[in-house]
PDB file of C-alpha atoms in Angstrom:
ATOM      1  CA  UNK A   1      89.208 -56.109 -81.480  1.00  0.00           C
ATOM      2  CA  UNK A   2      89.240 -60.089 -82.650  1.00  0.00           C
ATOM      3  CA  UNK A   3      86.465 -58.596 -85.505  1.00  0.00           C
ATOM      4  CA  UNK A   4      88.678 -56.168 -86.469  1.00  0.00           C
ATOM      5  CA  UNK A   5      91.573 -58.759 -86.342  1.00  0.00           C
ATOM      6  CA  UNK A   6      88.681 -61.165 -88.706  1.00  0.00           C
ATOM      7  CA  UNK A   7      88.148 -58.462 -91.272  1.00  0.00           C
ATOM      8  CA  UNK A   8      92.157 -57.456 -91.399  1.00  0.00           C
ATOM      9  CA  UNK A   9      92.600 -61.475 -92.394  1.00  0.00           C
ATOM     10  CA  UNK A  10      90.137 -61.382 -94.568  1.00  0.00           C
ATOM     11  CA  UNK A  11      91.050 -57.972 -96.436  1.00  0.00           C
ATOM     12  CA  UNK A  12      94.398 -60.038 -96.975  1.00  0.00           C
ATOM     13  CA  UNK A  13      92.897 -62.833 -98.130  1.00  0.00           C
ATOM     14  CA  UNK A  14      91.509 -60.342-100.595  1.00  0.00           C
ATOM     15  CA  UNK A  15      94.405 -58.933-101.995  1.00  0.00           C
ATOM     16  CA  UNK A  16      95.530 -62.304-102.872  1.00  0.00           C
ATOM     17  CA  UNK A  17      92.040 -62.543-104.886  1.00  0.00           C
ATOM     18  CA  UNK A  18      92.517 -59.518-105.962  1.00  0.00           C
ATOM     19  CA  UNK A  19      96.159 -60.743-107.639  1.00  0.00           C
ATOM     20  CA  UNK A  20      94.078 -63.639-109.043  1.00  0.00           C
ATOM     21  CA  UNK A  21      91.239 -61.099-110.271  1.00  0.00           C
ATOM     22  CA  UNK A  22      93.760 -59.328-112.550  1.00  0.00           C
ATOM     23  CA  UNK A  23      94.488 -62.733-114.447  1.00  0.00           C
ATOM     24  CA  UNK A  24      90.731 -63.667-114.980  1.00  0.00           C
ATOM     25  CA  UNK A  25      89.964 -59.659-116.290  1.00  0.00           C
ATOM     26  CA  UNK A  26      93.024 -59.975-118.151  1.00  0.00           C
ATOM     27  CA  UNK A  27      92.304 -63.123-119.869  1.00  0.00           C
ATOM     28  CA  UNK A  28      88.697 -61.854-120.462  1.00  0.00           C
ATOM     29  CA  UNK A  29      87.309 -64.359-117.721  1.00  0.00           C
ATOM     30  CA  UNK A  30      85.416 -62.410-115.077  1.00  0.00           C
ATOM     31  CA  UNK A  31      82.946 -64.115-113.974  1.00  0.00           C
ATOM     32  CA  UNK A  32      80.264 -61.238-112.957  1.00  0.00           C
ATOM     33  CA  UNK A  33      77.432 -62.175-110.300  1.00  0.00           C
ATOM     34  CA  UNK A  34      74.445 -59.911-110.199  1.00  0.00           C
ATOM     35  CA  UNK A  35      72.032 -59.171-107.473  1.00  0.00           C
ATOM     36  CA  UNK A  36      70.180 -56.643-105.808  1.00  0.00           C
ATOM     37  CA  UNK A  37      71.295 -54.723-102.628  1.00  0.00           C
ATOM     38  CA  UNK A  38      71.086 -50.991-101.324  1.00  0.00           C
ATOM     39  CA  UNK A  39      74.588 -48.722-101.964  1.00  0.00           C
ATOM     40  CA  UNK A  40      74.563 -47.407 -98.844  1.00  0.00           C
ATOM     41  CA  UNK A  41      74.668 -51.134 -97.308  1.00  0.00           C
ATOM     42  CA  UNK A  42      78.052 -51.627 -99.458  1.00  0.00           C
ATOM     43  CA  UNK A  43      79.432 -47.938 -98.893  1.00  0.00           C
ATOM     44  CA  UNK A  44      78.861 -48.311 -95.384  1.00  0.00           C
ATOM     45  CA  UNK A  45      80.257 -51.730 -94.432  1.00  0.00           C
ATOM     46  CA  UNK A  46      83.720 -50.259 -96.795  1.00  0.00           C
ATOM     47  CA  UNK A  47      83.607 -46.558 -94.109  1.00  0.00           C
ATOM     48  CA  UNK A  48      83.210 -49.011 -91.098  1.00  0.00           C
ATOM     49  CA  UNK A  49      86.266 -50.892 -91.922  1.00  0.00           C
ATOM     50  CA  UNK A  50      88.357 -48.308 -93.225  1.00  0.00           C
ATOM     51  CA  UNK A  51      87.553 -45.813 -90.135  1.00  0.00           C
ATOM     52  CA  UNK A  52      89.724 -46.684 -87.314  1.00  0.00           C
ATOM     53  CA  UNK A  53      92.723 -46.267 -90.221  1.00  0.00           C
ATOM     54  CA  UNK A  54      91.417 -42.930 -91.067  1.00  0.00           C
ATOM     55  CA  UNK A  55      91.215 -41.826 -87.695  1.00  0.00           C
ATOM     56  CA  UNK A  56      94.754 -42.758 -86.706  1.00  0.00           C
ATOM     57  CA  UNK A  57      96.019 -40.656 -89.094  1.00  0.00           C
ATOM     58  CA  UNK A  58      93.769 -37.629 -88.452  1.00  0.00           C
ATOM     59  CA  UNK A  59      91.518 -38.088 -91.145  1.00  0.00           C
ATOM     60  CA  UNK A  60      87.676 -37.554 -91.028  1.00  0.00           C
ATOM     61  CA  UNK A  61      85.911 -40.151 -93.185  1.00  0.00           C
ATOM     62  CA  UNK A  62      82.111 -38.974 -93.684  1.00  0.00           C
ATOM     63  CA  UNK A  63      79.148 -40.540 -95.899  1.00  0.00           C
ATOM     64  CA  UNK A  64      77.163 -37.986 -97.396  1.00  0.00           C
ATOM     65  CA  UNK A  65      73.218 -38.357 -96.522  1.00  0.00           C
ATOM     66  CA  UNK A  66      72.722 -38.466-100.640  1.00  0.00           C
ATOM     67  CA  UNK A  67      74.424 -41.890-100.220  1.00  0.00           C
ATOM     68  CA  UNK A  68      70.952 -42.931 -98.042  1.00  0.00           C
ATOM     69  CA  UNK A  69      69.165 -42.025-100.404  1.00  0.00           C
ATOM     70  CA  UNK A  70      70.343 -44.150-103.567  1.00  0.00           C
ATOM     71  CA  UNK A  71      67.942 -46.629-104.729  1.00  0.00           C
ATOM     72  CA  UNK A  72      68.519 -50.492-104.760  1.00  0.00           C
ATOM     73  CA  UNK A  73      70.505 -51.626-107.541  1.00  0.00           C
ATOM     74  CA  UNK A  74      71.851 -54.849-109.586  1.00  0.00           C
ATOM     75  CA  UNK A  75      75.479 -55.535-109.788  1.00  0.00           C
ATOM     76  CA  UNK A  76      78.151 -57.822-108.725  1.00  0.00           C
ATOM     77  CA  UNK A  77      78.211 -56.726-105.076  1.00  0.00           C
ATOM     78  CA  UNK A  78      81.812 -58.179-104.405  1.00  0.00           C
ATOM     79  CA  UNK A  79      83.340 -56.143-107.412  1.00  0.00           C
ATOM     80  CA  UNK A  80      81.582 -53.026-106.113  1.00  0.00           C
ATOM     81  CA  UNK A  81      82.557 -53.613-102.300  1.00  0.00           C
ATOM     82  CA  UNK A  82      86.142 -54.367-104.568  1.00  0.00           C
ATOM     83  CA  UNK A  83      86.165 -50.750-106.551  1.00  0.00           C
ATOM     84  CA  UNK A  84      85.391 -49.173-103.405  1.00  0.00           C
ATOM     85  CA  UNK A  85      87.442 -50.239-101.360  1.00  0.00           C
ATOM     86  CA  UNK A  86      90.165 -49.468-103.649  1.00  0.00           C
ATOM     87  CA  UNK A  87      88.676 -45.862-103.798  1.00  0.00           C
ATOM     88  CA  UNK A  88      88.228 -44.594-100.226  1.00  0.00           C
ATOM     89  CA  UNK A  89      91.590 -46.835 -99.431  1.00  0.00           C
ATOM     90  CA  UNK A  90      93.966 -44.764-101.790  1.00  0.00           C
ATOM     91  CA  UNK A  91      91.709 -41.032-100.495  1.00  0.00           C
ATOM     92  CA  UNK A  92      92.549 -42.179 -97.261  1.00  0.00           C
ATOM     93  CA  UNK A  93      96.219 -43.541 -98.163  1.00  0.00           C
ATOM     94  CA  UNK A  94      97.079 -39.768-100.082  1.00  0.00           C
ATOM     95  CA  UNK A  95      95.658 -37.888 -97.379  1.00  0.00           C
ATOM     96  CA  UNK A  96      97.255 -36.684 -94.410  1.00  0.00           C
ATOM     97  CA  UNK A  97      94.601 -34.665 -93.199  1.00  0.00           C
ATOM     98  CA  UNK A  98      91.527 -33.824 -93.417  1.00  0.00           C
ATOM     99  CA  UNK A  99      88.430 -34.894 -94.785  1.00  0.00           C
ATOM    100  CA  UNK A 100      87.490 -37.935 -97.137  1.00  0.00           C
ATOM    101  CA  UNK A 101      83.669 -37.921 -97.934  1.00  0.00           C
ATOM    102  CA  UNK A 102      81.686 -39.987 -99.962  1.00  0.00           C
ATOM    103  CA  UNK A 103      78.925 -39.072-101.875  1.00  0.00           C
ATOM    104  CA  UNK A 104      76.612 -40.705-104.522  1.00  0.00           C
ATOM    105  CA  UNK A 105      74.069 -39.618-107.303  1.00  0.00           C
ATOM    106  CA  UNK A 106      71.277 -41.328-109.284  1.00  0.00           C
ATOM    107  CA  UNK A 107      70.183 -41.093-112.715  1.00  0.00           C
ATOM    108  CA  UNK A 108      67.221 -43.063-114.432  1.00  0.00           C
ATOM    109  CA  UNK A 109      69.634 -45.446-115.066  1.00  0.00           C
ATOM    110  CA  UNK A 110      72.774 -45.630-113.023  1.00  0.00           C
ATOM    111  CA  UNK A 111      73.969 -44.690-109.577  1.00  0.00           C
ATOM    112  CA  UNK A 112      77.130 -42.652-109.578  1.00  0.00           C
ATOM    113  CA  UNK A 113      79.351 -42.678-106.440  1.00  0.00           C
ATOM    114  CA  UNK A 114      81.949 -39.955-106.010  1.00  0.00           C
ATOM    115  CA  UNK A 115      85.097 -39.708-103.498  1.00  0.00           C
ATOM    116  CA  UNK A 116      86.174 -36.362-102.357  1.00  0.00           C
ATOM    117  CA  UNK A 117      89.164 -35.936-100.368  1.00  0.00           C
ATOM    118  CA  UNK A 118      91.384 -32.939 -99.299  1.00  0.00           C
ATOM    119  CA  UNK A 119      95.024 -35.418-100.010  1.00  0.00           C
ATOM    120  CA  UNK A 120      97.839 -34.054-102.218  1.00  0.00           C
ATOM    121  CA  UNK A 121      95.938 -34.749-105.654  1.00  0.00           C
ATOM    122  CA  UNK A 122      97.824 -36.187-108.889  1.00  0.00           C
ATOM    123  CA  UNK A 123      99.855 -34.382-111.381  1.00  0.00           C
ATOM    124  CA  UNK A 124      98.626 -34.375-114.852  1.00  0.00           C
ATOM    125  CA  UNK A 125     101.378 -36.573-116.211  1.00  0.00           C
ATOM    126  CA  UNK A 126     100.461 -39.121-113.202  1.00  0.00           C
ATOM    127  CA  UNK A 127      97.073 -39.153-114.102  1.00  0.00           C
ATOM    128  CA  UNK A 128      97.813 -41.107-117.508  1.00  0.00           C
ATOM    129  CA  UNK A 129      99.766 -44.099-115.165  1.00  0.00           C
ATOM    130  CA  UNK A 130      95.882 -45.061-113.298  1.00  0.00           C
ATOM    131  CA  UNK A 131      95.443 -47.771-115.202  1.00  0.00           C
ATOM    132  CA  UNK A 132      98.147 -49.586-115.520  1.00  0.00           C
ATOM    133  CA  UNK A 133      99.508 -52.682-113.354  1.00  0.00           C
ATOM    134  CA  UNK A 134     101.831 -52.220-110.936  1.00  0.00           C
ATOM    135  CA  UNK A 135     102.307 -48.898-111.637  1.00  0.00           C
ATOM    136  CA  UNK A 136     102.431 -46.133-108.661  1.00  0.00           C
ATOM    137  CA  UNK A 137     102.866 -42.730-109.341  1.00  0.00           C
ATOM    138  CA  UNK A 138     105.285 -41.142-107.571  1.00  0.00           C
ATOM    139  CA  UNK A 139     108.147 -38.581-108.274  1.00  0.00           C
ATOM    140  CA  UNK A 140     110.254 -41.114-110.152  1.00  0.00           C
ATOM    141  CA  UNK A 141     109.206 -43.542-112.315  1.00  0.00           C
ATOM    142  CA  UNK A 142     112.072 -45.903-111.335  1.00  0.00           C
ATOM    143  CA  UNK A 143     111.052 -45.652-107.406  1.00  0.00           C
ATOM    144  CA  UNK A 144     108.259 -47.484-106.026  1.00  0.00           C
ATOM    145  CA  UNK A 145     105.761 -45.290-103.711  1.00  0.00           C
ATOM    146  CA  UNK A 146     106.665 -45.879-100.223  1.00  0.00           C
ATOM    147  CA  UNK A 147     102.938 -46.576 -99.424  1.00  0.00           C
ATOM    148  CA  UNK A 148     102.815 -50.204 -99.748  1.00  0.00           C
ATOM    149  CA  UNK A 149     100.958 -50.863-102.627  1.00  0.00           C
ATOM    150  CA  UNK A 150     101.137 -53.311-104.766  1.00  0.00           C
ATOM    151  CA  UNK A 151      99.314 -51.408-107.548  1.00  0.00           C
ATOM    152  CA  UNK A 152      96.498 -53.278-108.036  1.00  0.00           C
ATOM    153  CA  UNK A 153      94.106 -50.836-107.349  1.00  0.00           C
ATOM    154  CA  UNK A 154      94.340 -50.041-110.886  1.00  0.00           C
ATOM    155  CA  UNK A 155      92.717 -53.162-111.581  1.00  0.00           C
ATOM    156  CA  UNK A 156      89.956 -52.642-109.561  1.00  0.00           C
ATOM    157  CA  UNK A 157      89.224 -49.559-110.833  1.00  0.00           C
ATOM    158  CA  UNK A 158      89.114 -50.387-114.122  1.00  0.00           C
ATOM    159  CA  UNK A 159      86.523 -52.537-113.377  1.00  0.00           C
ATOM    160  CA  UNK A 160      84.207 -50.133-112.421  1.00  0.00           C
ATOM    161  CA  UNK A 161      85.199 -47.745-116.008  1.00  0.00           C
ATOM    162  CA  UNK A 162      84.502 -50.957-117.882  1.00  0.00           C
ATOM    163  CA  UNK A 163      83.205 -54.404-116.552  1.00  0.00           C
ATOM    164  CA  UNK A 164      81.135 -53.376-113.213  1.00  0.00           C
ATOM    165  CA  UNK A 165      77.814 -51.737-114.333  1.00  0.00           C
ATOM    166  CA  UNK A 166      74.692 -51.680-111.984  1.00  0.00           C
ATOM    167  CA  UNK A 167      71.229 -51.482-112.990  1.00  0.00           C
ATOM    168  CA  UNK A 168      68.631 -49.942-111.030  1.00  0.00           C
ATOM    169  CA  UNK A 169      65.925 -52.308-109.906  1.00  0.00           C
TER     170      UNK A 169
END
């Protein structure tokens, strides 16, 4: 319980970063640090924490064995652990029951990680409002979601379309 209560602190003290994060990318500051690790260390640590959430609301959250399998890579290990997060968080935030599964891929080159989750999906037109700050999408576009975002996942994920790239080692 008191690690769980350690990691909850320091997921908020990670929002607040993550507030601070959209300034630096903004302002064309990120500072990126490279090094090597496994995927599966990353994926894993983000399932352990996100679990007991998942389970209280009846969702399964599963790693797929290809996620084992991936080889090491080069990246900024915080920003990934960052994307992910943000990833399996909203599948298991939009899903009310269920299954959320992750599952990766590699290429010669890159490592491609894929969420797959049996939630209520996005409309077409909502698709087109990902990307941008403080934006939920929701059923009207005056309304905030009543999920408790703060929309900043959009950030974060736009990272990993266009700042966060790893390199296999």
């Amino acid at each position: 319980m008191i690690d769980d209560i350690h990691e909850s602190a320091i997921r908020l003290i990670d929002i607040v970063n993550d507030f601070l994060d959209a300034s630096s990318l903004e302002q064309g500051k990120m500072q990126m640090n490279p090094e090597p690790f496994l995927p599966s260390e990353i994926i894993g640590g983000v399932v352990h924490e996100l679990k007991a959430w998942a389970e209280t609301k009846g969702v399964q959250l599963k790693v797929d064995e290809s996620v084992a399998n991936m080889p090491q890579v080069t990246a900024d290990k915080h920003r990934i652990k960052q994307v992910l997060y943000n990833l399996i968080g909203n599948a298991v935030k939009f899903t009310d029951k269920g299954t959320v599964r992750v599952a990766a891929t590699a290429d010669a080159n890159k490592v491609y990680t894929r969420v797959i989750d049996t939630g209520k999906g996005m409309s077409p037109e909502n698709q087109g409002l990902l990307f941008r700050k403080f934006q939920q999408a929701g059923p009207n576009m005056l309304t905030r979601d009543n999920t408790n975002g703060t929309g900043l996942g959009c950030i974060s994920q736009n990272l990993s379309l266009s700042k966060v790239r790893a390199q296999l080692s």
